[in-house]
mmCIF file of C-alpha atoms in Angstrom:
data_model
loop_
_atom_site.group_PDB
_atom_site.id
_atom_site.type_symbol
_atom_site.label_atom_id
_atom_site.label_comp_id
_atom_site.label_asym_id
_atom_site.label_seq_id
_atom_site.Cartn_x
_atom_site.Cartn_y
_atom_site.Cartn_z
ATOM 1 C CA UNK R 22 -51.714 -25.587 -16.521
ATOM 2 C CA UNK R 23 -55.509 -25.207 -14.975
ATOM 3 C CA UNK R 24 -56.961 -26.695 -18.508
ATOM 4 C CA UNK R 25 -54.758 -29.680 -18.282
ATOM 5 C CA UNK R 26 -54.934 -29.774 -14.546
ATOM 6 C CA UNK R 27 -58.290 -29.874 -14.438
ATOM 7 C CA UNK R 28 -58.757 -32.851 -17.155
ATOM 8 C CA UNK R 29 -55.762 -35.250 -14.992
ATOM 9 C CA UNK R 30 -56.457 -34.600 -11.820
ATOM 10 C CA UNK R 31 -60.083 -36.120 -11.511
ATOM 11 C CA UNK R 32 -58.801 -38.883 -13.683
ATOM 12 C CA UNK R 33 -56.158 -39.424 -11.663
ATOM 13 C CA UNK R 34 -58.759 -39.524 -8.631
ATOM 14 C CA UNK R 35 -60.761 -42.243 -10.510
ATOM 15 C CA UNK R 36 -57.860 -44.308 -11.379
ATOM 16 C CA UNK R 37 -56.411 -44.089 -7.742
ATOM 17 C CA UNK R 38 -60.330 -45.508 -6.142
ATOM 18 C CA UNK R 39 -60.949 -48.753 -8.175
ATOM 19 C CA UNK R 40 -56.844 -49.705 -7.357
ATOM 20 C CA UNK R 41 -57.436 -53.461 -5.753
ATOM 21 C CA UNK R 42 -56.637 -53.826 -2.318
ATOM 22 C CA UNK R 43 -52.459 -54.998 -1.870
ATOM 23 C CA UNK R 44 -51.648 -52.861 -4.425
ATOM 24 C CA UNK R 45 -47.851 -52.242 -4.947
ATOM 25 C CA UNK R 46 -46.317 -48.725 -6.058
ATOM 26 C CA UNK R 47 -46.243 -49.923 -9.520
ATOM 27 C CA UNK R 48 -50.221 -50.481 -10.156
ATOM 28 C CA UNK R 49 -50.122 -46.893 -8.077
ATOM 29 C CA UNK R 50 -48.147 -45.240 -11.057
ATOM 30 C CA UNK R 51 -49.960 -46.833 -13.662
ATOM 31 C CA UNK R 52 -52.964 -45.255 -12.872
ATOM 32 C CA UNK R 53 -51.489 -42.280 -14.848
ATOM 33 C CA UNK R 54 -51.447 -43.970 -17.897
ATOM 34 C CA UNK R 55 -55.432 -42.796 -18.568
ATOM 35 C CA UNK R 56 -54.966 -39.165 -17.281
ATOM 36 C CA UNK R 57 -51.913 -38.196 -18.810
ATOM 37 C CA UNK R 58 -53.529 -39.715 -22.559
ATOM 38 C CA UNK R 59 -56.958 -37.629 -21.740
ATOM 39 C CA UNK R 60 -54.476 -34.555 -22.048
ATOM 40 C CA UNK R 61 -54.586 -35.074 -26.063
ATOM 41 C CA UNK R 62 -58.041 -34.330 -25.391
ATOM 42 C CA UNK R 63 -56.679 -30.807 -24.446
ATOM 43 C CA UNK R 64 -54.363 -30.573 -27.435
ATOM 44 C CA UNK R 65 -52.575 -32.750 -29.860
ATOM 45 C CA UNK R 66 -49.698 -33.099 -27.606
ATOM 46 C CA UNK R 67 -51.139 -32.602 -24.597
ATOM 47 C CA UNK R 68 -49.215 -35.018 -22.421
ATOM 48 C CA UNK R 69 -45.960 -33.828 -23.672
ATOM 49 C CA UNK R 70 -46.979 -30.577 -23.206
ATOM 50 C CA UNK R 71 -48.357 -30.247 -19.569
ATOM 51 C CA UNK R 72 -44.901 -32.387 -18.402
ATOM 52 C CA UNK R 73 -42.571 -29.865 -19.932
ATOM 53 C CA UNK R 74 -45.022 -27.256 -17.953
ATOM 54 C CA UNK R 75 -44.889 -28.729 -15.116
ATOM 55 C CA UNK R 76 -41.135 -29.635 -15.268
ATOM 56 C CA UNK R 77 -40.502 -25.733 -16.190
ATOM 57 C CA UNK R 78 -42.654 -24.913 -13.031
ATOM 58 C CA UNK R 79 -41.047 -26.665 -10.780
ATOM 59 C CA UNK R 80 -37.715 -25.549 -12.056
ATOM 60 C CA UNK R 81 -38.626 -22.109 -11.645
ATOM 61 C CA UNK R 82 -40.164 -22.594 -8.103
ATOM 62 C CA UNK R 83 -43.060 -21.328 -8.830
ATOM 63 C CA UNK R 84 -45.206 -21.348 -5.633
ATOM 64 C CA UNK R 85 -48.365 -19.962 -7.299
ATOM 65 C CA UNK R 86 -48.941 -23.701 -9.549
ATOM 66 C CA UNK R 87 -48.212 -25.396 -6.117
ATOM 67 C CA UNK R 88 -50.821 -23.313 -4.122
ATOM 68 C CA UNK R 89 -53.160 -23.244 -6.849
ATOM 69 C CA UNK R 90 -53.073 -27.549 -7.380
ATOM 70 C CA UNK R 91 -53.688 -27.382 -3.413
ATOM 71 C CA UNK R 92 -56.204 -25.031 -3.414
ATOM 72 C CA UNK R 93 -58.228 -26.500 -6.111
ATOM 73 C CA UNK R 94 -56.902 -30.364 -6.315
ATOM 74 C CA UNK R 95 -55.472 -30.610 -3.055
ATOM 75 C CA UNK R 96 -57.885 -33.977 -2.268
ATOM 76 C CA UNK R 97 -56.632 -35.819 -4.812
ATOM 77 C CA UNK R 98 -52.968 -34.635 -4.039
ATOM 78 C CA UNK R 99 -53.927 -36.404 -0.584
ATOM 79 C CA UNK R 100 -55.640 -38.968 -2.157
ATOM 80 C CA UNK R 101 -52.207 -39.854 -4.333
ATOM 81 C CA UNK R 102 -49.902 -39.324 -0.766
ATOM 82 C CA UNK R 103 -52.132 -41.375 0.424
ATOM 83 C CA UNK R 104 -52.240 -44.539 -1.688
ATOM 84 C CA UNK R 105 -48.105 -44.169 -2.113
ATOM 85 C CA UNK R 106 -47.924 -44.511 1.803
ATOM 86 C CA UNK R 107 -50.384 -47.683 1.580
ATOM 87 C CA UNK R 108 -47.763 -48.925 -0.773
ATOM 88 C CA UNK R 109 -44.532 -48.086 1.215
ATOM 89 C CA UNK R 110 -45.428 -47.667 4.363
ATOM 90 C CA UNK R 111 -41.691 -48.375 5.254
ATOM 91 C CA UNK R 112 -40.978 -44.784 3.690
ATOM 92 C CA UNK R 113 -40.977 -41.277 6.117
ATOM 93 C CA UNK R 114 -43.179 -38.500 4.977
ATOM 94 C CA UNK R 115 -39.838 -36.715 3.877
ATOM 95 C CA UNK R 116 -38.305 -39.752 2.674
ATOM 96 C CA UNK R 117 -41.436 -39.816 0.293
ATOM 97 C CA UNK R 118 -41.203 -35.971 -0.410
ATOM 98 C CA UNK R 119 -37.771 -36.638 -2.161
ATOM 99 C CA UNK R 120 -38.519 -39.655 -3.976
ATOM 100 C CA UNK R 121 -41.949 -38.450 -5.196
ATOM 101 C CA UNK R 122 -39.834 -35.197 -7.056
ATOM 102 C CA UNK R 123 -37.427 -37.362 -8.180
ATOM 103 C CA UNK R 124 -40.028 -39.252 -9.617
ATOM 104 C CA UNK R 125 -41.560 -36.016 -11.485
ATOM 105 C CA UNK R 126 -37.898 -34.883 -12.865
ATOM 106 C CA UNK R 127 -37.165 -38.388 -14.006
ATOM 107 C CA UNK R 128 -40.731 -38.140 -15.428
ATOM 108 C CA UNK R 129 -40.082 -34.949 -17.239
ATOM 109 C CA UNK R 130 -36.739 -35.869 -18.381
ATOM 110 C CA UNK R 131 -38.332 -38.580 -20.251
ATOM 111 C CA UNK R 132 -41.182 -37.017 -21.295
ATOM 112 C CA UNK R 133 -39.343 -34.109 -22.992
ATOM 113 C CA UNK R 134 -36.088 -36.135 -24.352
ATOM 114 C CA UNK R 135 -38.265 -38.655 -25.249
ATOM 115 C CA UNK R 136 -37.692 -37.886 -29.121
ATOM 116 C CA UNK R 137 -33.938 -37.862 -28.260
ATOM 117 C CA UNK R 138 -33.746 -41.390 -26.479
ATOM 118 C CA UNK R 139 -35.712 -43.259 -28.920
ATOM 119 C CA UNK R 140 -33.563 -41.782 -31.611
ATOM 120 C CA UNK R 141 -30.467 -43.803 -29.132
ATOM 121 C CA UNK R 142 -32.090 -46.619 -28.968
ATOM 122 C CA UNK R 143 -33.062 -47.065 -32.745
ATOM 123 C CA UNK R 144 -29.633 -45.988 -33.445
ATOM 124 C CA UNK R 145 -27.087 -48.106 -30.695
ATOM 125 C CA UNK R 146 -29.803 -50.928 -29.862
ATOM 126 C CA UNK R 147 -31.615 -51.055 -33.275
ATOM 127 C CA UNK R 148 -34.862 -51.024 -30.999
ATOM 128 C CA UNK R 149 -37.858 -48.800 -32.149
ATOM 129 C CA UNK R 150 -39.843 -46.937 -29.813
ATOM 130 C CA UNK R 151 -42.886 -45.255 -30.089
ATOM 131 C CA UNK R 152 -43.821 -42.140 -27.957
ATOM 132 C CA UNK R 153 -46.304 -44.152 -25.817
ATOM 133 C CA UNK R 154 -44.051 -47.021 -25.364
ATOM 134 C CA UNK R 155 -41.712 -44.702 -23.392
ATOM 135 C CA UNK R 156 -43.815 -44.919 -20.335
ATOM 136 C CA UNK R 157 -43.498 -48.773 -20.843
ATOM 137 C CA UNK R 158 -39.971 -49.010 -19.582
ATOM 138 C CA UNK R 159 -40.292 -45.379 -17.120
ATOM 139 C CA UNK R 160 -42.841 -47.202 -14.744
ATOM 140 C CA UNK R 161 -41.062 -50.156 -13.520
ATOM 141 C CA UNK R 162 -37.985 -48.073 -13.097
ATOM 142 C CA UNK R 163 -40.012 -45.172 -11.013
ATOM 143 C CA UNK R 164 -41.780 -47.776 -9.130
ATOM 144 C CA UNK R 165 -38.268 -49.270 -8.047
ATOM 145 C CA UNK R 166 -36.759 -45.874 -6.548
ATOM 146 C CA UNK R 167 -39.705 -45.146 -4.534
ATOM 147 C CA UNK R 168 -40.145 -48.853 -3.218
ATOM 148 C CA UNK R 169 -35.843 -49.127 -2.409
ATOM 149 C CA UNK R 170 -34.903 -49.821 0.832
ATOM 150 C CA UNK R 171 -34.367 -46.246 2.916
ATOM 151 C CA UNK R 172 -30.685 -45.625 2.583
ATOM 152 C CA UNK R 173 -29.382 -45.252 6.588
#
């Protein structure tokens, strides 16, 4: 996790400083696109890779990858909370919490089944989709459950 960690995480810091101001949670989420390609850098399928990591990690609840992002990336975690609460500023600090893992297990899920869903989609929809094209349609949709109204 540190070698891919620390090739995304100052991308990810770059990305997040030239954002325009009245940005919207979407252009926020885009600015992963760069980072999570730079992990093929790392290996071949680097950005497949580090998700399923991360996804296992978090599974597992493994506090030692949490303390350890904090400890050495823990500015550009604040820089990220940051720019999401520019963007919804509507949302609580908790209500963010939840939607930000939900965003990283519906990010994994797709990420990992990835090979499974475009099989579907050729298959039901006669639609083929290429690995990279995956994030294409994921965006918009994580974009939407962060920005939804708060439920009451």
């Amino acid at each position: 996790m540190a070698r891919y960690l620390e090739v995304f995480m100052p991308s990810l810091a770059t990305e997040l400083t030239q954002l325009d101001a009245g940005f919207s949670t979407r252009d926020v989420f885009e600015c992963f696109r760069t980072p999570l390609a730079e992990l093929r850098h790392v290996r071949k399928h680097g950005p497949t890779l580090f998700l399923s990591l991360l996804g296992y990690a978090y599974a597992e609840i493994q506090g030692h990858l949490r303390r350890y992002t904090m400890d050495q990336f823990g500015d550009v975690m604040a820089l990220l909370l940051d720019t999401l609460h520019q963007a919804n500023p509507q949302l609580s600090p908790i209500d963010m919490f939840w939607r930000l893992h939900f965003v990283l297990g519906a990010t994994v899920f797709a990420q990992v089944s990835g090979p499974a869903l475009r099989e579907i989609a050729a298959a039901d929809f006669g639609e083929a989709v290429a690995a990279d094209q995956v994030i294409d349609r994921l965006i918009p949709f994580l974009a939407g459950g962060v920005d939804a109204t708060v439920a009451e």
